[in-house]
mmCIF file with all atom_site columns, C-alpha atoms in Angstrom:
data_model
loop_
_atom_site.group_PDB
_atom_site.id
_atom_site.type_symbol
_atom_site.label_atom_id
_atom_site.label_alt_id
_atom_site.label_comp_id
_atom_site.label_asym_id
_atom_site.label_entity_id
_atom_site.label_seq_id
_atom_site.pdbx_PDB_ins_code
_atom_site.Cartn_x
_atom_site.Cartn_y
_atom_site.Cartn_z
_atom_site.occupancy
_atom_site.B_iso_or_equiv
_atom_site.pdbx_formal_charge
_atom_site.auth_seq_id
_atom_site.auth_comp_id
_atom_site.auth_asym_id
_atom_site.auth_atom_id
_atom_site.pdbx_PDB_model_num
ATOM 1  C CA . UNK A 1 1  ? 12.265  -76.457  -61.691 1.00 58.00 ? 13 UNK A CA 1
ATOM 2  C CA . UNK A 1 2  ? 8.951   -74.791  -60.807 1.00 63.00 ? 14 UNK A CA 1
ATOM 3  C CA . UNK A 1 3  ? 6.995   -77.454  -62.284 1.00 60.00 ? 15 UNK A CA 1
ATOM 4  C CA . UNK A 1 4  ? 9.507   -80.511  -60.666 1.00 59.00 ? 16 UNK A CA 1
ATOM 5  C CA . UNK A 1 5  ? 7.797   -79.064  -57.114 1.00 65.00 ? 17 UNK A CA 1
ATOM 6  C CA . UNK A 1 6  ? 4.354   -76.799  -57.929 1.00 71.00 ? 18 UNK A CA 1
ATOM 7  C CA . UNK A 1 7  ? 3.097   -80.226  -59.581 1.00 75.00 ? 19 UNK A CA 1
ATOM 8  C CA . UNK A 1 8  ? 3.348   -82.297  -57.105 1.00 76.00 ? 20 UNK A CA 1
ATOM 9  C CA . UNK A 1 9  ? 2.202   -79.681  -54.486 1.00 80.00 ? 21 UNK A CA 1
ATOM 10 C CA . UNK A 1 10 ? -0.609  -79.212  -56.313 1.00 82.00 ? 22 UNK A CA 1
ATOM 11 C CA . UNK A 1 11 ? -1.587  -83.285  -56.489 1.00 85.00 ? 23 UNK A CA 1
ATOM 12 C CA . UNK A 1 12 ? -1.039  -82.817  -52.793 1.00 84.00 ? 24 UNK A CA 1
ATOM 13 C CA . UNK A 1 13 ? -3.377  -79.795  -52.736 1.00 86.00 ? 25 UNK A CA 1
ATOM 14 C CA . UNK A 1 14 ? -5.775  -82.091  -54.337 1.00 89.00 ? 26 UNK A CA 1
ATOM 15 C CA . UNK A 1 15 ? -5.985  -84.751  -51.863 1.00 88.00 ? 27 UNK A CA 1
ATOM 16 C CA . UNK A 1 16 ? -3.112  -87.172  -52.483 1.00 89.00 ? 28 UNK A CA 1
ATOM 17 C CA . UNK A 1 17 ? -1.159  -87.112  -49.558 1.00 85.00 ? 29 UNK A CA 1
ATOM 18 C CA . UNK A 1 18 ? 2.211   -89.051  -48.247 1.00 84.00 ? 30 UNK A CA 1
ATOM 19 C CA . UNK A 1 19 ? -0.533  -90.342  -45.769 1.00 86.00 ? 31 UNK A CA 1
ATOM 20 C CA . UNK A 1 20 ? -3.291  -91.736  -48.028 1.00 85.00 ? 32 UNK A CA 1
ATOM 21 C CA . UNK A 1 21 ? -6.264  -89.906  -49.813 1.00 89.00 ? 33 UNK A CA 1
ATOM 22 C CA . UNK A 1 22 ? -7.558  -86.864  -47.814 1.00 91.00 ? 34 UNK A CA 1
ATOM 23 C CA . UNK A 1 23 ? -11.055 -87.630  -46.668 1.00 93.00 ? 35 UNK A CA 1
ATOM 24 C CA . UNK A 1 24 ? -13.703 -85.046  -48.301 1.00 94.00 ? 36 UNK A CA 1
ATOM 25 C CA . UNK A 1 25 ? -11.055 -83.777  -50.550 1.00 94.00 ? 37 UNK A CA 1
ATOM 26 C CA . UNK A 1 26 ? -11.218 -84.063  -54.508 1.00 93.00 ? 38 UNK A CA 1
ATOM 27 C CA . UNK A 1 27 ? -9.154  -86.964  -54.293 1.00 92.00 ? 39 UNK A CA 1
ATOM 28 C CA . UNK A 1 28 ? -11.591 -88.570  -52.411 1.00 93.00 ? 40 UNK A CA 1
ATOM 29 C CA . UNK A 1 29 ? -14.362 -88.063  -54.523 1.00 94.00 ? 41 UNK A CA 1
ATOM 30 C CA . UNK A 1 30 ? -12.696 -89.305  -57.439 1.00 93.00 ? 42 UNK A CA 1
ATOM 31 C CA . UNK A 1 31 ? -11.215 -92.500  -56.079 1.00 92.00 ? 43 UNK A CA 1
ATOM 32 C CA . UNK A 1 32 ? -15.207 -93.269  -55.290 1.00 93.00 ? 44 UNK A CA 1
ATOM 33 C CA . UNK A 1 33 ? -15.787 -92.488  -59.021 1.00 93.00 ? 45 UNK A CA 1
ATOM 34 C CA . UNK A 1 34 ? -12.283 -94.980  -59.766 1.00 91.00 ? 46 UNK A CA 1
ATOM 35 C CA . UNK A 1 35 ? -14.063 -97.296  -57.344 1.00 92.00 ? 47 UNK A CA 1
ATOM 36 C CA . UNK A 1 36 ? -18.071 -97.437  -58.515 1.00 91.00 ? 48 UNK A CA 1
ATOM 37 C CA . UNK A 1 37 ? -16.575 -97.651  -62.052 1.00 89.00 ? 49 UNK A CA 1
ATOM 38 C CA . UNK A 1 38 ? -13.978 -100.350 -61.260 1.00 88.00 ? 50 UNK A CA 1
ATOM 39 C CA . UNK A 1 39 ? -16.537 -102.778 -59.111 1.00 87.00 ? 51 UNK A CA 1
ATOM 40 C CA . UNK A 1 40 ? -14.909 -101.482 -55.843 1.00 88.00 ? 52 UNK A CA 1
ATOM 41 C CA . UNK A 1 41 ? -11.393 -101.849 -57.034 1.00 87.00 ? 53 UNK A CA 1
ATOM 42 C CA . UNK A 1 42 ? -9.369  -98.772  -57.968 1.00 86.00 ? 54 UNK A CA 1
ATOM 43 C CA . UNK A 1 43 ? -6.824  -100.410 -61.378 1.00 87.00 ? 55 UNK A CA 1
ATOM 44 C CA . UNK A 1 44 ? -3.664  -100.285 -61.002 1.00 85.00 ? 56 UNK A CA 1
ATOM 45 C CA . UNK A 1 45 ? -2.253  -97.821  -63.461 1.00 84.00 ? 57 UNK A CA 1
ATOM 46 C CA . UNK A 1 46 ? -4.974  -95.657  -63.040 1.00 88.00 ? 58 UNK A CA 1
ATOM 47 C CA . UNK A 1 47 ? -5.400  -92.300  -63.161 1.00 87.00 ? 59 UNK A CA 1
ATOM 48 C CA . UNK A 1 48 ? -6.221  -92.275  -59.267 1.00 90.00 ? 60 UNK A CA 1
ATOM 49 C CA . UNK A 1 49 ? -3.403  -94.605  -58.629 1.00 87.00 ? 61 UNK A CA 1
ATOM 50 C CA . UNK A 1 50 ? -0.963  -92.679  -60.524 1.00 85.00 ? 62 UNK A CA 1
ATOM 51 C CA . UNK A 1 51 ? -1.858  -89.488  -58.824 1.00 86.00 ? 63 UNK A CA 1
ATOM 52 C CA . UNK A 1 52 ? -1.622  -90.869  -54.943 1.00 86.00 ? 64 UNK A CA 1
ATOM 53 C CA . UNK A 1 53 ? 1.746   -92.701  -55.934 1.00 83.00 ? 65 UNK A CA 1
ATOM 54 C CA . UNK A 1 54 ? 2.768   -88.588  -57.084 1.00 80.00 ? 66 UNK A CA 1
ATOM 55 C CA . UNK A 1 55 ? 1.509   -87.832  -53.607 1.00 81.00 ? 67 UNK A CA 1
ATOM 56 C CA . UNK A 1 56 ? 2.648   -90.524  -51.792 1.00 78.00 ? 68 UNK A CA 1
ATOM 57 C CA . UNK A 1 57 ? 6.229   -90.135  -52.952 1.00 74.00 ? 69 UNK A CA 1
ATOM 58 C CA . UNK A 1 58 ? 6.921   -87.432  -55.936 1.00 65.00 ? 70 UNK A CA 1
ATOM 59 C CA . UNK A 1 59 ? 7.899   -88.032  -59.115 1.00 57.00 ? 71 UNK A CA 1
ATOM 60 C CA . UNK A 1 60 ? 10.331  -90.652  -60.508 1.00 57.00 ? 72 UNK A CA 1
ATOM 61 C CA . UNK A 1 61 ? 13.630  -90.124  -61.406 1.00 59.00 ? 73 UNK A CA 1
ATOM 62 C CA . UNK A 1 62 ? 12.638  -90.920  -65.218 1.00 61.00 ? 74 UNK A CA 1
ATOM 63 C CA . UNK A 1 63 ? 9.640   -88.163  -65.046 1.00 60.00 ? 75 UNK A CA 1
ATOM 64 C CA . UNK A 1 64 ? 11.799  -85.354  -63.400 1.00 56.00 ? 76 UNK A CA 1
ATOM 65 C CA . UNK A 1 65 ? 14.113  -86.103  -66.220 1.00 62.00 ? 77 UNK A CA 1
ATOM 66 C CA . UNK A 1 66 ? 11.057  -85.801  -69.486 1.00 63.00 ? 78 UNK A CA 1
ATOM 67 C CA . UNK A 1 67 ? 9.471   -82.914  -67.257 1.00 59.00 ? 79 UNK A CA 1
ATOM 68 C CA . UNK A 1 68 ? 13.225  -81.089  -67.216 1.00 63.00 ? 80 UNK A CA 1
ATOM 69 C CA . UNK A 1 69 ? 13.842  -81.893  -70.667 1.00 66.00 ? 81 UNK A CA 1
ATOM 70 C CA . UNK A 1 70 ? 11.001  -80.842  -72.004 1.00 65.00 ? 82 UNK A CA 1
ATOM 71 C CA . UNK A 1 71 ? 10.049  -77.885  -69.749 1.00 65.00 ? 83 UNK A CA 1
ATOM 72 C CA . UNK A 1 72 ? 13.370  -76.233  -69.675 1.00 66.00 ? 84 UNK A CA 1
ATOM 73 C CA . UNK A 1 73 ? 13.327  -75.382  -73.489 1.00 73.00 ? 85 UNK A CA 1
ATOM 74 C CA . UNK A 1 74 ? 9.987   -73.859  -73.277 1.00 70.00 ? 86 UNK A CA 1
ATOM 75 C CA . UNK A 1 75 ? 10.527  -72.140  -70.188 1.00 67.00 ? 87 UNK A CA 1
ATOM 76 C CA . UNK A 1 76 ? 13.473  -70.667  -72.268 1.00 71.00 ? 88 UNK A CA 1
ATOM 77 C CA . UNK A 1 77 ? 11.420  -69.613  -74.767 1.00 77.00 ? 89 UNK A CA 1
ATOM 78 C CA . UNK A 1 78 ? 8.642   -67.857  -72.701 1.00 75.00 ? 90 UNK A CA 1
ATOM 79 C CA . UNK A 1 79 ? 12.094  -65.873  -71.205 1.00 77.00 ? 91 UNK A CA 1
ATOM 80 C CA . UNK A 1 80 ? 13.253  -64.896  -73.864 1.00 81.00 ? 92 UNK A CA 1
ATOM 81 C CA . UNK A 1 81 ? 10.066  -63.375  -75.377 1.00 79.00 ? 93 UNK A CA 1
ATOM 82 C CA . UNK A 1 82 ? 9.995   -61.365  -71.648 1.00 78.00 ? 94 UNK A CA 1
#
């Protein structure tokens, strides 16, 4: 569960907002990067892309359901070795 919200707070934290990409943040700087590298285009399926669609609006319904399935076991595991 902690992941399903600290990720996407932290991709926020970064720079990709509901808004856009946070000028002067980290996500700035790399969608320049994205940009010089792509001839002023940022790809679709990129790296960039997929983080600011995280920002913009969380994670799909098929992610939250890999993340749960295969963060619950392990966070499980860590539990029971507390």
């Amino acid at each position: 569960g902690v992941a399903l919200v600290g990720i996407p707070l932290g991709i926020c934290a970064l720079g990709f907002t509901a808004t856009g990409i946070a000028a002067g943040s980290v996500a700035a700087k790399m969608m320049s990067a994205a940009a010089i590298a792509g001839n002023g285009g940022v790809a679709a399926g990129s790296t960039v892309a997929m983080l600011q669609s995280i920002g913009a609006a969380g994670f799909s319904l098929g992610a939250k359901i890999g993340l749960t399935s295969m963060l619950g076991p392990l966070g499980a595991a860590v539990g029971a070795k507390l």
